[in-house]
Amino acid sequence: MSLLVTGSIGIDTVEAPSGKATEALGGSSVYFSCAASFFGPVRLVGVVGDDCPKGFLSPLEQNAAIDLAGLEVRKGSKTFRWHGRYHEDVNERDTVSVDLNVLGEAGATIADKFRDSEYVFLANTHPALQKAMLDQLDGPEFVVADTMDLWINDERESLLDLVGRLDGIVLNDSEAKLLTGEPNVVRAGRKIVQMVGGFVVVKKGEHGSLLFAADDVCAFPAWPSTEVVDPTGAGDSFAGAMMGYLATQPSGDVEPLRRAIAYGTVMASFTLEQFSLGGLMGIGREDIDKRLAEFSRITRF
Amino acid sequence: MSLLVTGSIGIDTVEAPSGKATEALGGSSVYFSCAASFFGPVRLVGVVGDDCPKGFLSPLEQNAAIDLAGLEVRKGSKTFRWHGRYHEDVNERDTVSVDLNVLGEAGATIADKFRDSEYVFLANTHPALQKAMLDQLDGPEFVVADTMDLWINDERESLLDLVGRLDGIVLNDSEAKLLTGEPNVVRAGRKIVQMVGGFVVVKKGEHGSLLFAADDVCAFPAWPSTEVVDPTGAGDSFAGAMMGYLATQPSGDVEPLRRAIAYGTVMASFTLEQFSLGGLMGIGREDIDKRLAEFSRITRF
C-alpha cells in the first residue's frame, strides 16, 4: 500500500545530560519517514525555508525509500526551529525556544502524484491544517493522526471534526486524559475509541503503550533501554514503524496492529540511543527484527 | 515448599475518590497471605495489640490455607494503624496519619514449627528487624524482601547487610533509583542485581514491572484496570501471588519467575478493585487463572 506522511521538518538543537546536538535535522515527518522506510516506500509532504544549509536534508535525499516529491523549499521563508533541554531524568524536558517560521504560514500542497495515497499519517499540527491535507487526497483507505495538548485545549472543536474522519489516533497518556477528562488512562482510551470509531494508541514513553480497538485493550511495556541519549523523535519513529508495517499488511485488524505497535516500540528504542537521526542511520531491517524477537522473548510468561 | 511471611497487620482507614473504608483490615502480611493462599499454604508471622476488635481478623482465621500459629496478640499493646487519602488520580496518595504502635516494639518470635520454612518473604520493615527474623530460621532456601525509601535513606548500611543474604528483592522504581543513584530505572535494576546476586523486581504501579536476573531484563505492563477503587495492598498482593506461585515450582529460575510476576500482576489488579481485602475475598483460583490467560492474550504480538 502507498504510505504518505505530512508533518514538520525542523532544525533541532537538543541539550541532554550526555551531550548536545546543534542545528540537527529533526521534525515529525523526518523521524516518521526514516522509520517507515525500513518497511517500504514512504511519501513525505512538508515545507522548509530556503535557509536550509546545503546537505542538511541528505539523510532523506540518500534514502531511496523516501519520495521527496512533496518536499517544498519555500523562497523567503525560514525553516521551523526547536531548541529543547532534557533533564537529568531524560523523560522530562523543557522547550528553550521554538520558532514556527514556515509552519506558521500556509500549509503544504500535496503533489498530484501523491493524491492516490492509501495509508496516510497526519503528524501533529493544527487540526484544521491536518484536515486541509486530508481534503487534498482522493479518499485514502486508512488515516491516522497524532495531536497534542495545545490543540486539545485551544482547538477542541476543530480536533473533534478531524477525529471523526480518522481510522486511528496516536496520543500521549496526558493528552488522552485531557481530551476526555478521565483520570484513568484505560477509561480515557476506551472513550476515545468511541469518538474515533477505529483504534487508539496511547503512548506512555518509558512506560510503553496501550492499544484500544473496539472493546479490546492491549498493553505493551517499553523496550528496557539503558542508554537514553535523546528521546526527541521517539514518538514519531514509533508512528513511522507502526504505519510502515501496517502498510505491508492486508487490513487494519487488531492482530497486525499489535505487531505494528511492537515494531513501533523497537524503532523508538533505536531512535533514543543517539542524537537526531543517528540511532536510525546505522541500522538495517535485520537489527530491527532481531530486537523485535528479543522484545517478544522478554515479554512472554 | 513451605512459605512464610513476616510483616505488618494493620487497622487501615482509606479515603479514595470512590468512597471510604474505616478501620479495615490491612497490613503487608495480610495482603500477602491472602494472595499467596490461592496457591498453597502460607505461614503468617506478625503482631497485633489486644485492641483488635472481635472478628477483625476473621478473613485470616476463616482461610484454611493461612497458618496463624505465628500470630501474636500482645497484651497491653496497640495494633498498627494507618490512615491514607488517595487523590483524584489514585496513583497518588498522602498519609493522613500513621501510628506504629506494636510495630515500634520488639519484633515477633518465630514459632518453633515455622523455623524450617523454605520460602520466606520479609515484608517491608526496618532492615535490622528483617535480619532478626531471618536469624530465627533454619537456613531457608529462598528469601525475598521488600523495602522502602525510609530505610534506603536512613538505614542504608543495615539494608545492604540484609541484601547480601537475599535471593531476591522487590521494590518500587523510585526506591531502585534512590538505592543506586541511577536516574535510569533499567540501569538501577541491573546494579541491584549485582548487589543481591539473585533477582530484582522493580514495581511501577499502573505502569507494570521489570524483572532483573543475571544479565536478563524482562518487562511486564500492568493489567489495564478501569475500576481502581483502592490501590492499598496491591504491591503486597503482587508479592504474595509471586511467592505463592514460586513455592509450587521446583526452583528459582527465570522461567517460573516470569509467570510468578504475571500472577502477581493479576492478583494486584483484583486487590485494587475494592477497598481492603474485598477484591480478594470474592474470587477463586479459577478467576485468577482466567485473568492470567487474558493478560497473556492482550500482551502477545
mmCIF file of N, CA and C in Angstrom, chain B residues 20-21 58 70 75 127 131 169 188 207 267 272 276 284:
data_model
loop_
_atom_site.group_PDB
_atom_site.id
_atom_site.type_symbol
_atom_site.label_atom_id
_atom_site.label_comp_id
_atom_site.label_asym_id
_atom_site.label_seq_id
_atom_site.Cartn_x
_atom_site.Cartn_y
_atom_site.Cartn_z
ATOM 1 N N LYS B 20 -14.903 5.458 51.142
ATOM 2 C CA LYS B 20 -14.034 5.420 52.315
ATOM 3 C C LYS B 20 -14.185 4.080 53.032
ATOM 4 N N ALA B 21 -13.077 3.549 53.502
ATOM 5 C CA ALA B 21 -13.107 2.353 54.352
ATOM 6 C C ALA B 21 -12.551 2.769 55.696
ATOM 7 N N SER B 58 -11.042 -12.149 61.110
ATOM 8 C CA SER B 58 -11.752 -13.326 60.586
ATOM 9 C C SER B 58 -11.397 -13.681 59.131
ATOM 10 N N GLY B 70 1.824 -18.225 64.027
ATOM 11 C CA GLY B 70 2.832 -17.175 64.256
ATOM 12 C C GLY B 70 2.218 -15.814 64.551
ATOM 13 N N LYS B 75 -0.405 -8.374 74.798
ATOM 14 C CA LYS B 75 -1.179 -7.742 75.886
ATOM 15 C C LYS B 75 -0.631 -6.335 76.173
ATOM 16 N N PRO B 127 15.238 -2.877 58.296
ATOM 17 C CA PRO B 127 16.061 -3.994 57.819
ATOM 18 C C PRO B 127 16.713 -4.796 58.948
ATOM 19 N N LYS B 131 16.365 -8.795 59.364
ATOM 20 C CA LYS B 131 17.507 -9.678 59.582
ATOM 21 C C LYS B 131 17.291 -10.535 60.827
ATOM 22 N N ILE B 169 14.841 -9.332 45.675
ATOM 23 C CA ILE B 169 14.299 -8.149 46.341
ATOM 24 C C ILE B 169 13.213 -7.555 45.444
ATOM 25 N N ALA B 188 19.451 1.044 37.083
ATOM 26 C CA ALA B 188 19.294 0.874 38.541
ATOM 27 C C ALA B 188 19.037 -0.592 38.874
ATOM 28 N N HIS B 207 2.142 1.201 35.770
ATOM 29 C CA HIS B 207 2.969 1.015 34.575
ATOM 30 C C HIS B 207 3.621 -0.362 34.510
ATOM 31 N N MET B 267 -3.017 -10.573 40.432
ATOM 32 C CA MET B 267 -3.530 -10.515 41.809
ATOM 33 C C MET B 267 -3.664 -9.072 42.267
ATOM 34 N N LEU B 272 -7.001 -3.988 43.880
ATOM 35 C CA LEU B 272 -7.313 -2.558 43.794
ATOM 36 C C LEU B 272 -8.741 -2.282 43.311
ATOM 37 N N SER B 276 -9.927 -2.494 51.033
ATOM 38 C CA SER B 276 -9.369 -3.505 51.937
ATOM 39 C C SER B 276 -9.188 -4.835 51.193
ATOM 40 N N GLY B 284 -11.923 -16.899 43.226
ATOM 41 C CA GLY B 284 -11.286 -18.202 43.391
ATOM 42 C C GLY B 284 -10.110 -18.330 42.426
#
